[in-house]
Amino acid sequence: MSFYSPKFIRPNVDSCIDTERLNELESEQELARFNGHSELSLDVQRQQLPIFKHRSQMLYALETHRVVVVVGETGSGKSTQLPQYLWESGWTDSKHSICVTEPRRIATINLAKRICDEKSCILGDEVGYAIRFEDCFTPGRTKVKFVTDGLLIRELMQNPLLPQYSVVILDEVHERNTNTDIVIGLLKKIMKKRHDLKLIVCSATVDAEEIKLYFDEGEKNKNSNNLSTCIVSVEGRYYPIEISYLTEPCDNYVKASVTTAMAVHFDQQDNDGDILIFLTGQDEVDEAVSKLIEKATELKSLKKKNFKKLWILALYGSLPVSEQLKVFERTPKSCRKIIVSTNIAETSLTINGIVYVIDSGFMKLKAYDSRLGSESLITVPCSKSSANQRAGRAGRYRSGKAFRLFPETEFQNMKQHTPPEMQRCDLASVVIQLKALGIDNICRFDFLSAPPSKNLVNTLELLHALEALDHNSKLTNPLGFQMAEFPLHPTYSKALINAEKFGCAQEMLSIIAMLQVQHVFITPSGRKIQADKSKLKFTCTEGDHITLLNVYKSFTDKLSKNKKSLANWCQSNFLNFKSLVRASQIREQLRMILRKFKIDMSSSCGDRTEPILRCLCTAFFANAATAHYSGDYRHLKSNVSLKVHPSSVINLFLANVDLPAPKYVIYNDIVQSKTTYLIRDLSVVDCKWLHELVPNYYEFGTDREIRETNDKRLKLS
DNA sequence: GAGCACTGC
């Protein structure tokens, strides 16, 4: 395996390197180091940020235009400074504040905190934030309010014209999350009615022109300058990065990443600096980590003097937080850290001290499968901007190197950008939310990137089947409107609203809340056998939903105990304490929404499970599968072959040859493995229930019977 | 024996 290095790049010139992360600048020292000065006042530090030079230009742009696109590169300081400039120059009053949206909760809180430090004010007073379950602002007093973009959509549902804001700043728009895209579309619409509202869109270079065109479109021929848009660019702070490519493609990037990491470690003995490897999933990360540990042990036995030791760490979302935090610990002088990570290190977490990046060039991406009517994860080559973003992780500390485990020709063949999430996700929540906001004709909604019409048609079909939409594709009253108000996928809210009819409201609340949190069961490294055994205590033959209910019931039985003993109970039962606490928060929020609609939720079915399973059928009927003689399952509607995910409790029964495989199941989630689709969170159901509860969705009978019924229908029409 | 990118309401 050999590399060549065709050129140095400044990766952010051509990419999405825009994710300015304040959390890494949390301590004063770090900010000072970043600025190259150690004992300067916060005021002086503010003035040294690249954006300071553009202060008056920015303010002038906003004065003369309705929309300003700010192209701010890494470290420009735009997320913290822009809101302060506007505040300082009188863009707020007792009735209007500045709203800043972020895609993630952590950034939302940290940015608000940072501005409070710079302005010496109290968090929640003049500067505040709001995220789900956490309001930290004072209406009428708060001048700058940070919110997650998802929460702004909820605010829009309460107050469609956002009268409380004079300026809305959208941050990290280049990430193109569905929520950000929805907010952009809605704001464009709102600004036609609210002529005093201003909008600032923060994005990376390449998108700026597209966004400008989007906002200018349709305005020019009106001969008005009203929605005129202008672009302001701000330089960032970064160091040059040398990019190397493989001379020939490699057939196994996991192995190649290990070899490359070891080669870098040897070649760069005299240099410090940590190594960051990008792979696609947990299995690959674990594989690479164990291989690297092997190599590191070999290295130790060589006993070469002055040779740096290796400290190898895995990083992915389902890792316990305590293990995730290890990547932020300072590397000892005699050591080099190698972090093997999934995409989490590309946007969500920024690690200091990285000088070398090794990039597999692949990522897992959400994809919508219209046959199955659901989204799943697939492994695909990443985009150019993604590869550049990853490379950029090497240049935040000093000049760095990036090793791409593919040839340069392959880079040239990559897509410029990762397609916006809107074009590859399940649209049910998007559609129902837009409908609730009064946008009845979704096809004509002015999306920044319109979703494929096939996905839209599928979604409308599902929403009809769920009875959220009527024959005119309008939200049904009250069901459709109620469903839209839940922070849930419409299938889940349907299950909740239906639960009382089946007399299992209490149970359904717990199940739906549990399905919202991830990683309920944990498997600490090396303790798989004990963890699996512990899971058996909660397992039941009905499937994963009732198993989750059992977990939640056991957890709440212990709720009277103090927090610490509850956490201990979770740990000894291999359960994720944080997830369960969050599930109980979500359960409470859902209960409050149901109460608002005056839907009685007092019923409980006790130890009976059939009412629960029947109720689940009325919501998840589209995700029904039937056992196939080949041993796997077939999606009832499309006949696509499905396998049961190894995490499902159903496996325990499939493994027992004496028991027949459950004939019919419904499921909540699909993941795509290298060979097949795997279904997760499933329950055993009866075919008759589907027939009885959703008679219009499936046709039942033999092929001949179905044909005959269809013929009869045709004659009738 | 199988295996689970990342956010968010």
XYZ file of C-alpha atoms (C1' of nucleotides) in Angstrom:
726
model
C 0.000 0.000 0.000
C 1.471 3.315 -0.958
C 0.382 6.920 -0.790
C 1.194 9.976 -2.802
C 0.523 13.556 -1.845
C -0.549 15.639 -4.779
C -1.192 18.887 -3.010
C -1.752 20.914 0.083
C -5.250 22.093 0.584
C -6.991 24.532 2.764
C -9.915 22.217 3.079
C -12.526 24.719 4.099
C -12.202 26.718 0.928
C -14.151 24.024 -0.846
C -16.201 22.431 1.817
C -18.476 22.437 4.774
C -15.818 23.315 7.307
C -17.963 25.618 9.198
C -18.801 23.771 12.350
C -17.532 26.223 14.797
C -17.731 24.487 18.114
C -17.802 26.602 21.152
C -17.732 23.656 23.477
C -14.096 23.159 22.687
C -13.388 26.729 23.611
C -15.118 26.369 26.897
C -12.257 27.164 29.157
C -10.707 30.590 29.017
C -7.267 29.124 28.556
C -8.259 27.294 25.463
C -9.807 30.355 23.932
C -6.655 32.284 24.723
C -4.474 29.597 23.174
C -6.695 29.635 20.129
C -6.212 33.342 19.814
C -2.523 33.194 20.527
C -2.835 35.450 23.547
C -3.122 34.379 27.098
C -4.077 37.257 29.325
C -6.373 39.399 27.277
C -9.754 40.561 28.409
C -12.781 38.969 26.810
C -13.449 42.255 25.049
C -10.046 42.278 23.374
C -10.464 38.627 22.476
C -13.768 39.446 20.824
C -12.099 42.120 18.754
C -9.474 39.700 17.559
C -11.936 37.265 16.056
C -11.925 37.406 12.239
C -15.565 38.429 12.140
C -14.850 41.680 14.033
C -13.428 43.309 10.902
C -16.749 42.625 9.179
C -18.899 44.051 11.946
C -20.081 47.199 10.208
C -20.299 45.442 6.855
C -22.619 42.870 8.464
C -24.785 45.489 10.102
C -25.008 47.486 6.888
C -25.920 44.361 4.941
C -28.743 43.615 7.347
C -29.946 47.222 7.227
C -30.199 47.155 3.445
C -31.241 43.545 2.805
C -33.859 41.233 4.212
C -31.745 38.102 4.040
C -28.009 37.942 4.670
C -26.091 34.753 3.933
C -22.973 34.633 6.081
C -20.226 32.354 4.917
C -18.287 31.872 8.081
C -15.386 29.516 8.220
C -14.113 27.655 11.246
C -13.213 29.843 14.167
C -14.580 33.021 12.648
C -16.689 33.589 15.742
C -19.937 34.146 13.887
C -22.199 32.106 16.170
C -21.205 34.084 19.246
C -20.524 37.518 17.735
C -23.348 38.062 15.252
C -26.122 37.999 17.858
C -24.119 40.377 20.046
C -23.528 42.849 17.201
C -27.264 42.941 16.523
C -28.086 43.314 20.184
C -25.535 46.102 20.623
C -26.889 48.011 17.636
C -30.489 48.101 18.744
C -32.120 45.249 16.883
C -34.000 44.277 20.037
C -36.614 45.941 22.231
C -39.068 44.893 24.895
C -41.208 43.073 22.349
C -38.609 41.726 19.942
C -35.611 39.534 20.491
C -33.022 37.806 18.344
C -33.463 34.091 17.777
C -30.503 31.855 16.922
C -31.135 28.252 15.872
C -28.682 25.359 16.250
C -29.140 21.760 15.131
C -27.911 20.268 18.426
C -28.774 20.789 22.070
C -25.199 20.921 23.385
C -24.243 23.744 21.041
C -27.465 25.606 21.888
C -26.630 25.665 25.587
C -22.897 26.285 25.205
C -23.315 29.235 22.843
C -25.766 30.917 25.209
C -23.339 30.350 28.091
C -20.458 31.759 26.083
C -22.281 34.990 25.273
C -23.243 35.360 28.939
C -19.575 35.154 29.848
C -18.615 37.732 27.253
C -21.411 40.070 28.295
C -21.103 39.339 32.020
C -24.769 38.564 32.353
C -26.786 35.811 33.942
C -27.894 32.882 31.829
C -31.655 33.001 31.311
C -31.931 36.746 31.778
C -30.914 38.843 28.766
C -29.339 35.866 27.061
C -31.052 32.502 27.242
C -31.874 29.296 25.481
C -34.679 26.805 25.018
C -34.441 23.118 24.203
C -36.949 20.323 24.722
C -37.604 19.886 28.436
C -35.547 22.961 29.290
C -36.639 26.601 29.145
C -33.955 29.016 30.255
C -35.108 32.483 29.218
C -37.355 35.314 30.431
C -40.050 36.474 27.996
C -39.882 40.233 27.613
C -36.354 40.416 29.006
C -34.333 37.953 26.978
C -32.729 39.713 24.022
C -30.793 36.827 22.506
C -32.395 33.395 22.574
C -30.746 30.230 21.310
C -33.062 27.375 20.330
C -32.745 24.046 18.569
C -34.260 24.256 15.096
C -36.763 21.532 15.990
C -38.027 23.663 18.825
C -38.450 26.688 16.553
C -40.839 24.598 14.431
C -42.893 23.986 17.571
C -42.845 27.745 18.317
C -44.059 28.328 14.774
C -47.043 26.089 15.439
C -48.013 28.300 18.390
C -47.250 31.589 16.694
C -46.955 31.239 12.912
C -45.584 34.726 12.266
C -43.010 34.675 15.061
C -43.973 38.158 16.303
C -41.560 37.811 19.219
C -38.469 37.990 16.985
C -36.944 40.833 14.972
C -34.102 38.772 13.525
C -33.740 35.020 13.100
C -30.228 33.629 12.686
C -30.005 30.092 11.307
C -26.685 28.475 12.108
C -25.049 25.414 10.530
C -27.391 25.489 7.578
C -24.902 23.621 5.370
C -25.636 20.458 7.357
C -29.023 20.472 5.649
C -31.008 18.689 8.334
C -34.736 18.297 7.708
C -35.544 20.641 10.571
C -33.285 23.392 9.235
C -34.744 22.960 5.761
C -38.313 23.174 7.071
C -37.485 26.333 9.016
C -35.937 27.931 5.921
C -38.994 27.153 3.816
C -41.343 28.512 6.457
C -39.301 31.661 7.030
C -39.322 32.456 3.335
C -43.108 32.262 3.480
C -43.392 34.278 6.698
C -41.176 37.059 5.402
C -43.688 37.788 2.667
C -46.142 38.695 5.407
C -43.818 40.164 8.015
C -41.874 42.860 6.238
C -39.934 43.872 9.333
C -38.429 40.431 9.921
C -34.785 39.894 8.987
C -33.016 36.619 8.415
C -29.364 35.631 8.649
C -28.372 32.278 7.210
C -24.970 30.928 8.234
C -23.521 28.399 5.864
C -20.405 27.163 4.084
C -19.092 28.739 0.886
C -20.511 26.357 -1.629
C -24.127 26.594 -0.541
C -24.213 30.363 -0.254
C -25.059 31.017 -3.891
C -27.765 28.348 -3.895
C -29.358 29.860 -0.808
C -29.182 33.371 -2.259
C -30.887 32.146 -5.445
C -33.549 30.427 -3.371
C -34.483 33.593 -1.533
C -34.191 35.865 -4.552
C -36.290 33.596 -6.744
C -39.707 34.961 -7.568
C -38.823 38.327 -6.118
C -37.073 39.889 -9.082
C -40.039 39.933 -11.424
C -42.069 41.612 -8.708
C -39.756 44.536 -9.195
C -39.270 44.877 -5.486
C -36.120 44.787 -3.496
C -37.927 43.439 -0.512
C -36.494 39.998 -0.164
C -33.115 40.942 -1.559
C -30.307 38.754 -0.361
C -26.654 39.442 0.067
C -23.660 37.268 0.847
C -20.958 38.212 3.338
C -17.858 36.034 3.666
C -15.740 35.812 6.767
C -12.408 34.063 6.804
C -11.747 31.362 9.372
C -8.761 30.185 11.334
C -7.125 26.976 10.309
C -3.802 25.487 9.423
C -2.859 23.925 6.082
C -3.426 20.208 5.663
C -1.483 17.897 3.381
C -3.775 15.405 1.681
C -2.455 12.035 0.549
C -4.274 9.505 -1.588
C -3.707 5.813 -2.155
C -2.045 5.065 -5.466
C -4.444 2.131 -5.923
C -7.845 1.312 -4.416
C -7.760 -0.922 -1.359
C -10.155 -3.803 -0.868
C -10.388 -3.577 2.907
C -10.320 -0.115 4.400
C -10.454 -1.363 7.983
C -7.166 -3.242 7.543
C -5.746 -0.368 5.514
C -6.601 2.123 8.247
C -4.722 0.028 10.822
C -1.649 -0.300 8.568
C -1.693 3.421 7.812
C -2.059 4.393 11.458
C 0.930 2.255 12.390
C 2.972 3.664 9.498
C 2.152 7.217 10.597
C 3.111 6.355 14.140
C 6.518 5.064 13.008
C 7.229 7.801 10.478
C 6.289 10.596 12.824
C 8.129 9.380 15.918
C 9.662 12.794 16.416
C 6.367 14.588 16.140
C 3.548 14.579 18.614
C -0.054 14.807 17.481
C -2.881 12.307 17.688
C -4.431 10.193 14.971
C -8.143 10.131 14.112
C -9.553 7.325 11.958
C -12.981 7.569 10.299
C -14.845 4.294 9.724
C -18.556 3.687 9.212
C -19.959 1.709 12.131
C -19.448 0.152 15.504
C -18.355 -3.254 14.205
C -15.638 -1.713 12.031
C -14.470 0.513 14.864
C -14.254 -2.406 17.291
C -12.414 -4.511 14.710
C -9.863 -1.785 14.023
C -9.385 -1.108 17.732
C -8.613 -4.738 18.535
C -6.185 -4.959 15.615
C -4.445 -1.787 16.751
C -4.186 -3.080 20.312
C -2.528 -6.217 18.917
C 0.007 -4.099 17.040
C 0.598 -1.896 20.051
C 1.328 -4.965 22.176
C 3.843 -6.179 19.582
C 5.418 -2.757 19.688
C 5.714 -2.887 23.450
C 7.571 -6.198 23.276
C 10.144 -4.605 20.978
C 11.086 -2.392 23.918
C 12.502 0.327 21.765
C 13.657 3.195 23.887
C 12.016 6.572 23.466
C 9.336 5.037 21.342
C 5.970 6.608 22.026
C 3.348 4.331 23.519
C -0.016 4.002 21.831
C -3.318 4.798 23.520
C -6.157 3.392 21.449
C -9.752 4.532 21.852
C -13.053 3.759 20.156
C -15.659 6.465 19.614
C -19.281 5.965 18.602
C -22.702 7.106 19.728
C -23.821 4.021 21.627
C -20.694 4.040 23.779
C -21.380 4.985 27.404
C -20.712 8.691 27.930
C -17.897 7.948 30.381
C -16.055 6.080 27.629
C -16.789 8.783 25.065
C -15.235 11.374 27.366
C -11.899 9.567 27.309
C -11.163 10.957 23.845
C -11.036 14.456 25.349
C -8.425 13.579 27.959
C -5.031 15.125 27.339
C -2.531 12.773 25.744
C 0.537 12.210 27.993
C 3.837 13.372 26.512
C 5.184 9.857 26.081
C 2.038 8.730 24.338
C 0.145 9.005 21.078
C -3.617 8.693 20.997
C -5.339 6.868 18.158
C -9.090 7.457 18.043
C -11.141 5.173 15.854
C -14.471 6.852 15.241
C -17.732 6.791 13.328
C -19.163 9.941 11.810
C -19.817 11.313 15.282
C -16.405 13.035 15.146
C -17.256 14.704 11.840
C -19.904 17.091 13.148
C -20.996 16.407 16.702
C -17.719 16.191 18.596
C -14.475 18.063 18.076
C -11.351 16.584 19.573
C -8.307 18.695 20.230
C -4.781 17.657 19.393
C -5.563 15.771 16.178
C -2.811 16.170 13.593
C -3.350 13.075 11.434
C -6.641 11.976 9.915
C -7.171 8.640 8.206
C -10.370 8.547 6.146
C -12.032 5.374 4.858
C -14.092 7.499 2.476
C -17.312 5.756 3.492
C -20.177 6.631 5.774
C -23.533 5.272 6.872
C -26.373 7.314 5.544
C -30.097 7.304 6.153
C -31.973 6.222 3.052
C -35.686 5.983 2.385
C -36.893 2.789 0.776
C -40.225 3.455 -0.882
C -41.003 -0.277 -1.261
C -40.808 -0.782 2.485
C -42.042 2.697 3.268
C -39.353 3.200 5.840
C -35.874 4.529 6.253
C -32.825 2.381 6.840
C -29.083 2.868 7.003
C -26.809 2.092 4.095
C -23.033 2.313 3.696
C -22.073 4.640 0.857
C -18.988 6.559 -0.321
C -18.997 9.923 1.398
C -19.175 13.253 -0.426
C -16.297 15.594 -1.231
C -17.421 18.074 1.388
C -17.646 15.306 3.951
C -14.126 14.090 3.125
C -12.874 17.667 3.384
C -14.648 18.155 6.675
C -12.938 15.022 7.997
C -9.538 16.165 6.716
C -10.133 19.536 8.363
C -10.161 17.811 11.733
C -6.364 17.551 11.355
C -5.785 21.275 11.017
C -7.266 22.742 14.143
C -4.207 22.367 16.357
C -1.342 22.873 13.924
C -0.712 21.995 10.275
C -1.706 18.386 9.752
C -1.915 15.480 7.359
C -4.879 13.557 5.992
C -4.557 10.096 4.486
C -7.410 9.092 2.236
C -7.772 5.361 1.776
C -8.810 5.721 -1.857
C -7.214 7.062 -5.053
C -7.603 10.667 -6.100
C -9.659 9.631 -9.122
C -12.223 8.230 -6.725
C -12.320 11.548 -4.894
C -13.064 13.274 -8.179
C -15.978 10.873 -8.691
C -17.533 11.658 -5.324
C -20.632 13.808 -5.057
C -19.937 17.407 -4.115
C -22.328 17.254 -1.171
C -24.188 14.689 0.845
C -27.790 14.905 -0.395
C -29.997 16.898 2.018
C -31.761 14.708 4.544
C -35.089 15.925 3.151
C -34.471 13.906 0.001
C -33.735 10.630 1.729
C -35.900 10.437 4.817
C -39.336 9.328 5.921
C -41.553 12.346 5.283
C -44.512 11.472 7.512
C -43.517 13.894 10.290
C -42.553 16.627 7.813
C -45.853 16.397 5.945
C -48.063 16.315 9.019
C -46.224 19.277 10.563
C -46.492 21.361 7.409
C -50.183 20.508 7.108
C -50.704 21.611 10.694
C -49.048 24.911 9.769
C -51.673 25.416 7.110
C -49.631 24.269 4.127
C -52.125 21.966 2.468
C -50.475 21.616 -0.878
C -47.179 20.027 0.102
C -46.200 19.429 -3.524
C -46.166 23.158 -4.088
C -44.341 24.056 -0.896
C -41.170 25.969 -1.696
C -38.567 23.517 -0.393
C -34.898 24.490 -0.560
C -34.497 20.951 -1.931
C -37.764 19.257 -2.809
C -38.133 15.627 -1.728
C -38.654 12.960 -4.434
C -42.340 12.892 -5.383
C -42.472 9.111 -4.997
C -41.614 9.483 -1.316
C -44.278 12.150 -0.951
C -46.958 9.998 -2.574
C -46.034 7.072 -0.308
C -46.245 9.297 2.732
C -49.642 10.688 1.805
C -50.864 7.128 1.331
C -49.669 6.155 4.797
C -51.194 9.241 6.401
C -54.512 8.410 4.728
C -54.331 4.861 6.054
C -53.625 6.255 9.517
C -56.725 8.444 9.099
C -54.663 11.586 9.659
C -55.746 12.869 6.236
C -59.193 12.917 4.637
C -60.133 12.400 0.974
C -59.041 15.927 0.121
C -55.689 15.342 1.770
C -56.585 17.745 4.550
C -55.796 17.010 8.163
C -58.680 15.241 9.835
C -60.254 16.960 12.802
C -59.470 16.227 15.536
C -57.293 13.132 14.876
C -54.924 14.592 12.265
C -54.425 17.843 14.128
C -53.797 16.004 17.359
C -51.272 13.684 15.733
C -49.360 16.661 14.351
C -48.877 18.104 17.775
C -46.939 15.170 19.170
C -43.158 15.241 18.925
C -43.425 11.771 17.391
C -43.650 9.982 14.074
C -47.400 9.910 13.184
C -47.566 6.119 13.573
C -46.497 6.478 17.204
C -48.990 9.215 17.993
C -51.712 7.089 16.388
C -50.856 4.229 18.743
C -51.143 6.584 21.713
C -54.425 8.161 20.686
C -55.915 4.714 20.004
C -54.726 3.163 23.248
C -57.704 4.079 25.390
C -60.034 2.258 22.985
C -58.061 -0.888 23.664
C -57.876 -0.242 27.388
C -54.087 -0.145 27.505
C -53.337 3.597 27.714
C -50.855 3.373 30.593
C -48.914 0.600 28.921
C -48.873 2.281 25.513
C -47.502 5.506 27.016
C -44.603 3.557 28.486
C -43.908 1.606 25.289
C -43.995 4.638 22.999
C -41.738 6.583 25.374
C -39.292 3.680 25.526
C -39.197 3.444 21.729
C -38.029 7.067 21.600
C -34.791 6.450 23.447
C -31.829 4.545 22.181
C -29.551 2.014 23.767
C -31.780 0.832 26.603
C -29.740 -2.337 27.054
C -26.019 -1.894 27.472
C -23.226 -4.370 26.968
C -20.030 -3.264 28.703
C -16.936 -4.529 26.910
C -16.135 -8.097 27.886
C -19.373 -8.691 29.777
C -21.629 -9.794 26.951
C -22.607 -13.097 28.569
C -23.736 -11.455 31.811
C -25.562 -8.698 29.899
C -27.424 -11.195 27.711
C -28.377 -13.197 30.772
C -29.649 -10.095 32.514
C -31.794 -9.181 29.520
C -33.565 -12.542 29.832
C -35.201 -11.330 33.045
C -37.294 -8.862 31.054
C -37.828 -10.964 27.972
C -41.202 -12.352 26.991
C -42.575 -14.369 24.095
C -44.702 -11.503 22.754
C -41.651 -9.668 21.502
C -39.600 -6.510 22.023
C -42.410 -4.060 22.767
C -43.628 -5.964 25.797
C -40.015 -6.575 26.815
C -39.452 -2.807 26.819
C -42.627 -2.399 28.841
C -41.302 -4.889 31.395
C -38.081 -2.897 31.673
C -39.954 0.346 32.163
C -42.280 -1.172 34.765
C -39.350 -2.545 36.761
C -37.636 0.819 36.521
C -40.628 2.788 37.804
C -41.221 0.256 40.577
C -37.861 1.416 41.857
C -38.538 5.132 41.264
C -39.218 5.801 44.936
C -35.594 4.951 45.667
C -33.005 7.684 45.595
C -31.263 8.561 42.373
C -28.048 6.842 43.228
C -29.535 3.492 44.117
C -31.694 3.691 41.000
C -28.577 4.224 38.922
C -26.961 1.292 40.658
C -29.976 -0.866 39.966
C -29.690 0.023 36.273
C -26.017 -0.749 36.193
C -26.397 -4.150 37.806
C -29.197 -4.957 35.360
C -27.207 -3.759 32.331
C -29.701 -0.990 31.634
C -28.932 2.558 30.533
C -29.922 4.836 33.429
C -29.859 8.013 31.330
C -32.071 6.507 28.635
C -34.620 5.348 31.183
C -34.732 8.745 32.869
C -35.251 10.346 29.486
C -37.988 7.831 28.663
C -39.834 8.834 31.823
C -39.492 12.527 30.857
C -40.830 11.807 27.394
C -43.679 9.748 28.850
C -44.662 12.712 31.003
C -44.558 15.123 28.056
C -46.741 12.803 25.971
C -49.176 12.409 28.861
C -49.498 16.196 29.136
C -50.245 16.555 25.425
C -52.922 13.850 25.652
C -54.399 15.601 28.657
C -54.561 18.844 26.696
C -56.679 17.013 24.115
C -58.818 15.640 26.947
C -57.994 12.099 25.900
C -58.439 9.845 28.899
C -55.312 7.793 29.528
C -56.207 6.056 32.764
C -56.889 2.574 31.440
C -54.544 -0.301 32.067
C -54.746 -3.847 30.795
C -52.790 -5.265 33.706
C -51.045 -8.470 32.769
C -52.925 -8.953 29.529
C -50.878 -8.215 26.451
C -53.327 -8.776 23.605
C -54.889 -5.278 23.854
C -51.411 -3.749 23.532
C -50.485 -5.834 20.513
C -53.790 -5.104 18.811
C -53.332 -1.401 19.418
C -49.810 -1.559 17.964
C -51.357 -3.151 14.850
C -53.555 -0.106 14.296
C -50.444 2.061 14.094
C -47.653 -0.059 12.648
C -49.691 -2.136 10.206
C -47.537 -0.983 7.292
C -44.556 -2.636 9.001
C -46.011 -6.121 9.059
C -44.050 -9.172 7.979
C -44.814 -12.855 7.662
C -42.601 -15.890 8.196
C -41.265 -17.419 4.976
C -40.359 -21.072 4.572
C -36.773 -20.055 3.858
C -36.461 -19.088 7.515
C -36.549 -15.324 7.143
C -39.491 -12.933 6.966
C -41.240 -11.181 4.086
C -42.623 -7.657 4.203
C -46.364 -8.159 3.846
C -46.976 -5.342 1.386
C -43.897 -5.605 -0.852
C -42.672 -9.163 -0.280
C -39.152 -7.866 0.384
C -37.072 -10.356 2.351
C -36.326 -9.341 5.947
C -34.276 -10.890 8.718
C -34.731 -10.456 12.442
C -32.099 -8.173 13.973
C -29.800 -9.961 16.422
C -30.852 -7.595 19.189
C -34.483 -8.748 19.072
C -35.804 -11.045 21.782
C -37.593 -12.983 19.040
C -34.231 -14.594 18.295
C -34.390 -16.460 21.563
C -37.453 -18.236 20.255
C -36.213 -18.631 16.712
C -33.127 -20.348 18.119
C -35.295 -22.956 19.792
C -35.988 -25.551 17.091
C -38.958 -26.961 18.998
C -40.900 -23.720 18.680
C -42.437 -22.632 15.395
C -41.339 -19.201 14.119
C -44.022 -16.568 14.828
C -46.154 -16.406 11.674
C -46.813 -12.665 11.715
C -44.823 -9.822 13.256
C -44.907 -6.027 13.220
C -41.725 -4.009 13.640
C -40.603 -0.429 14.224
C -37.202 -0.161 12.664
C -35.130 -1.482 9.769
C -31.362 -1.462 9.298
C -29.612 -2.633 6.191
C -26.708 -5.018 6.735
C -24.252 -5.986 4.004
C -26.544 -8.750 2.794
C -30.102 -8.123 4.003
C -32.561 -5.922 5.794
C -32.742 -6.471 9.543
C -35.891 -5.627 11.486
C -35.747 -4.374 15.085
C -38.266 -3.819 17.866
C -40.811 -6.421 16.818
C -43.868 -8.045 18.280
C -45.756 -11.205 17.427
C -49.240 -10.474 16.090
C -52.195 -12.357 14.710
C -53.037 -12.015 11.034
C -56.731 -11.770 11.903
C -56.073 -8.581 13.853
C -54.640 -6.868 10.806
C -57.655 -7.963 8.797
C -60.040 -6.731 11.427
C -58.272 -3.497 12.420
C -57.016 -2.186 9.076
C -59.377 -3.732 6.536
C -58.564 -1.174 3.855
C -54.812 -1.507 3.855
C -54.307 -5.195 3.111
C -56.144 -7.587 0.907
C -56.673 -10.965 2.457
C -57.336 -14.359 0.965
C -55.836 -16.609 -1.666
C -54.559 -15.077 -4.896
C -57.751 -16.184 -6.587
C -59.984 -14.669 -3.940
C -58.162 -11.359 -4.148
C -58.459 -11.350 -7.941
C -62.164 -12.083 -7.726
C -62.787 -9.293 -5.226
C -60.861 -6.883 -7.424
C -62.879 -7.919 -10.473
C -66.099 -7.363 -8.551
C -64.903 -3.932 -7.483
C -64.038 -3.007 -11.047
C -67.494 -4.041 -12.250
C -69.122 -2.006 -9.520
C -67.185 1.090 -10.461
C -23.749 -17.110 15.120
C -26.011 -13.162 13.669
C -24.949 -6.467 14.856
C -26.940 -1.429 15.937
C -24.087 6.775 11.370
C -25.697 11.229 13.815
C -29.079 14.836 15.390
C -34.002 16.798 16.953
C -39.373 17.789 18.849
